[in-house]
Amino acid sequence: MSVKKHIAIFASGTGTNARKIIDHFKNHSDIKIALIVSNKPDAGVLKIAKEFQIPNLIIEKEKFFRGDAYLSELKSAQINFIVLAGFLWKIPSALIAAYPNKIINIHPALLPKYGGKGMYGHFVHEAVIQSKEKESGITIHYVDDKYDHGSIIFQTTCPVLINDTGDDLANRIHVLEHEHFAKIIEECLQK
Ligand code: GAR
């Protein structure tokens, strides 16, 4: 009998990606979403965790960045792989060292453009529209110690339409994220 791989999803917001990922793996024979981690006690993703009866962990800045990065909590939940799905804090190097090539992030634009500190959610979409890009998309990448920098696993594109608002583009990007993220996670875990 194979031992299931345990994923922790880190998220700061609504959690529509987290919901899709949870749904994708809910009856999976080898992979389990074992923990939802959030830095925001009122994040929507925590309601999703409750709905699916997945344990959650609310993290505090001091312990995350200057303490042990919650390594003991992650180890006791037997976490093998970490997925960032709209998680807005930088990942401390202690965590990267403990999970080498086992932390992935989704970014709502075509990196290396429109990444870096402060580039999240609507700030990304507004910058893309402001620059009159004709195309945007999603990037799924390994996480290293620089924002939005690690090696790219997958990208796909969508058009930016002439009268798009940030919300229009965000919705189009979410469709791509929901279509691809869980499948790419599964591929990464089966390597
Ligand atoms: C997603 O679009 C994700 O790409 C983005 O936050 C959103 C979270 O949505 N992440 C970043 O901007 C990271 N720099 P969700 O809470 O509905 O899954």
Coordinates of C-alpha atoms and ligand atoms in Angstrom, one line a residue:
M1 CA 0.0 0.0 0.0
S2 CA 1.5 3.4 -1.0
V3 CA 1.7 6.2 1.6
K4 CA -0.3 9.3 0.5
K5 CA 1.6 12.5 -0.3
H6 CA 0.4 15.3 1.8
I7 CA 0.0 18.8 0.4
A8 CA -0.4 22.0 2.4
I9 CA -2.1 24.9 0.6
F10 CA -1.0 28.4 1.7
A11 CA -3.5 31.1 0.8
S12 CA -4.3 34.6 2.0
G13 CA -7.6 35.3 0.3
T14 CA -10.9 34.0 -1.1
G15 CA -9.4 30.6 -2.0
T16 CA -11.1 29.9 -5.4
N17 CA -7.9 28.1 -6.5
A18 CA -7.7 26.2 -3.2
R19 CA -11.3 25.0 -3.7
K20 CA -10.5 23.7 -7.2
I21 CA -7.4 21.9 -5.9
I22 CA -9.2 20.4 -2.9
D23 CA -12.0 19.2 -5.3
H24 CA -9.5 17.8 -7.7
F25 CA -7.7 15.6 -5.1
K26 CA -10.7 14.7 -2.9
N27 CA -10.9 11.1 -4.0
H28 CA -7.2 10.7 -5.1
S29 CA -5.5 7.5 -4.2
D30 CA -2.0 8.9 -3.6
I31 CA -2.4 12.6 -2.9
K32 CA -4.2 14.3 0.0
I33 CA -4.7 18.0 0.9
A34 CA -3.8 17.7 4.5
L35 CA -3.5 21.3 5.7
I36 CA -4.7 24.8 4.8
V37 CA -2.3 27.5 6.0
S38 CA -3.3 31.2 6.1
N39 CA -1.8 34.4 7.5
K40 CA -5.3 36.0 7.7
P41 CA -7.7 34.7 10.4
D42 CA -10.7 35.9 8.3
A43 CA -9.6 34.6 4.9
G44 CA -12.3 32.9 2.8
V45 CA -10.1 29.9 2.3
L46 CA -10.5 29.0 6.0
K47 CA -14.3 28.6 5.4
I48 CA -13.4 26.2 2.6
A49 CA -11.1 24.3 4.8
K50 CA -13.9 23.9 7.3
E51 CA -16.4 22.9 4.6
F52 CA -14.1 20.0 3.5
Q53 CA -13.0 19.2 7.1
I54 CA -9.3 19.9 6.3
P55 CA -7.2 21.1 9.3
N56 CA -6.0 24.7 9.2
L57 CA -3.1 26.6 10.6
I58 CA -3.2 30.4 11.1
I59 CA 0.4 31.7 11.0
E60 CA 1.9 34.8 12.6
K61 CA 4.5 37.0 11.1
E62 CA 7.1 36.8 13.9
K63 CA 7.2 33.0 14.1
F64 CA 7.1 32.6 10.3
F65 CA 9.9 34.9 9.5
R66 CA 12.1 34.9 12.6
G67 CA 11.1 31.7 14.3
D68 CA 11.1 28.2 12.8
A69 CA 8.8 29.0 9.9
Y70 CA 6.3 26.6 11.4
L71 CA 8.4 23.6 10.3
S72 CA 7.4 21.5 13.2
E73 CA 3.6 22.0 12.5
L74 CA 4.2 21.1 8.8
K75 CA 6.3 18.1 9.7
S76 CA 3.7 16.8 12.2
A77 CA 1.0 17.1 9.5
Q78 CA 3.5 15.0 7.3
I79 CA 3.5 17.7 4.6
N80 CA 5.6 16.7 1.6
F81 CA 4.7 19.5 -0.8
I82 CA 3.5 23.1 -0.5
V83 CA 1.2 24.9 -2.9
L84 CA 0.9 28.7 -2.8
A85 CA -2.5 29.7 -4.1
G86 CA -2.8 33.5 -3.6
F87 CA -0.4 33.6 -0.6
L88 CA 1.0 37.1 -0.1
W89 CA 3.9 36.6 2.2
K90 CA 7.4 35.8 1.0
I91 CA 8.5 32.3 1.8
P92 CA 11.4 32.4 4.4
S93 CA 14.6 30.6 3.4
A94 CA 14.3 28.1 6.3
L95 CA 11.1 26.8 4.6
I96 CA 12.6 26.7 1.2
A97 CA 15.6 24.8 2.5
A98 CA 13.3 22.3 4.2
Y99 CA 11.2 21.8 1.0
P100 CA 13.7 22.1 -1.9
N101 CA 11.8 22.1 -5.2
K102 CA 8.7 21.1 -3.3
I103 CA 7.0 24.6 -3.1
I104 CA 5.2 25.9 -6.1
N105 CA 3.3 29.2 -6.7
I106 CA 0.8 30.4 -9.2
H107 CA 1.2 34.0 -10.5
P108 CA -1.6 35.7 -12.4
A109 CA 0.7 37.1 -15.3
L110 CA 3.4 35.9 -17.6
L111 CA 6.6 36.1 -15.5
P112 CA 9.2 37.4 -15.6
K113 CA 7.0 40.4 -16.4
Y114 CA 4.7 41.8 -13.8
G115 CA 6.2 40.0 -10.8
G116 CA 8.0 41.0 -7.7
K117 CA 7.1 42.6 -4.4
G118 CA 3.7 44.2 -4.3
M119 CA 2.6 42.5 -7.5
Y120 CA -0.4 40.5 -6.6
G121 CA -4.0 40.2 -7.5
H122 CA -5.5 43.3 -9.0
F123 CA -2.2 45.2 -8.9
V124 CA -0.9 42.8 -11.5
H125 CA -4.0 43.1 -13.8
E126 CA -4.0 46.8 -13.6
A127 CA -0.3 47.0 -14.5
V128 CA -0.9 44.7 -17.5
I129 CA -3.8 46.9 -18.7
Q130 CA -1.9 50.1 -18.1
S131 CA 1.0 48.8 -20.2
K132 CA -1.4 48.1 -23.0
E133 CA -0.4 44.4 -23.2
K134 CA -2.4 42.4 -25.8
E135 CA -1.8 39.2 -23.8
S136 CA -1.6 38.1 -20.2
G137 CA -1.8 34.6 -18.6
I138 CA -0.6 32.5 -15.8
T139 CA 2.7 31.2 -14.6
I140 CA 3.2 28.2 -12.3
H141 CA 6.7 28.1 -10.9
Y142 CA 8.9 26.7 -8.2
V143 CA 9.5 29.0 -5.3
D144 CA 13.0 30.3 -4.4
D145 CA 14.1 33.1 -2.1
K146 CA 13.2 35.9 -4.5
Y147 CA 9.6 37.0 -5.2
D148 CA 8.1 35.3 -8.4
H149 CA 11.6 34.1 -9.5
G150 CA 12.0 30.3 -9.4
S151 CA 12.1 28.1 -12.4
I152 CA 8.9 28.1 -14.5
I153 CA 6.9 24.9 -14.8
F154 CA 4.0 26.0 -16.9
Q155 CA 2.6 29.1 -18.6
T156 CA -0.5 29.7 -20.7
T157 CA -2.0 32.9 -22.2
C158 CA -5.2 34.7 -22.6
P159 CA -6.0 37.9 -24.5
V160 CA -6.3 41.4 -22.9
L161 CA -9.3 43.0 -24.5
I162 CA -9.4 46.7 -25.4
N163 CA -11.9 47.8 -22.8
D164 CA -10.9 45.3 -20.1
T165 CA -11.1 46.4 -16.4
G166 CA -8.9 44.8 -13.8
D167 CA -11.9 42.7 -12.8
D168 CA -12.5 41.5 -16.4
L169 CA -8.9 40.4 -16.7
A170 CA -8.9 38.8 -13.2
N171 CA -11.9 36.7 -14.2
R172 CA -10.3 35.5 -17.4
I173 CA -7.1 34.7 -15.5
H174 CA -9.1 32.8 -12.8
V175 CA -10.6 30.6 -15.5
L176 CA -7.1 29.6 -16.7
E177 CA -5.9 29.0 -13.1
H178 CA -8.9 26.8 -12.3
E179 CA -8.4 24.8 -15.5
H180 CA -4.6 24.1 -15.0
F181 CA -3.3 24.5 -11.5
A182 CA -4.5 21.2 -10.0
K183 CA -3.4 19.2 -13.0
I184 CA 0.1 20.7 -12.9
I185 CA 0.4 20.0 -9.2
E186 CA -0.5 16.4 -9.8
E187 CA 2.2 16.2 -12.6
C188 CA 4.8 17.7 -10.2
L189 CA 4.0 15.2 -7.5
Q190 CA 4.2 12.3 -9.9
K191 CA 7.7 13.2 -11.2
Ligands
GAR1 C1 -4.9 34.2 -7.9 O1 -5.2 34.9 -9.1 C2 -3.4 34.1 -7.8 O2 -2.7 33.9 -9.1 C3 -3.0 35.4 -7.2 O3 -4.0 35.6 -6.2 C4 -5.2 35.1 -6.7 C5 -5.9 34.3 -5.6 O4 -7.2 34.0 -5.9 N1 -1.7 35.3 -6.7 C6 -0.8 36.4 -6.7 O5 -1.1 37.4 -7.2 C7 0.6 36.1 -6.1 N2 1.5 37.1 -6.5 P1 -8.0 33.0 -5.1 O6 -8.0 33.4 -3.7 O7 -9.4 33.1 -5.7 O8 -7.5 31.6 -5.4

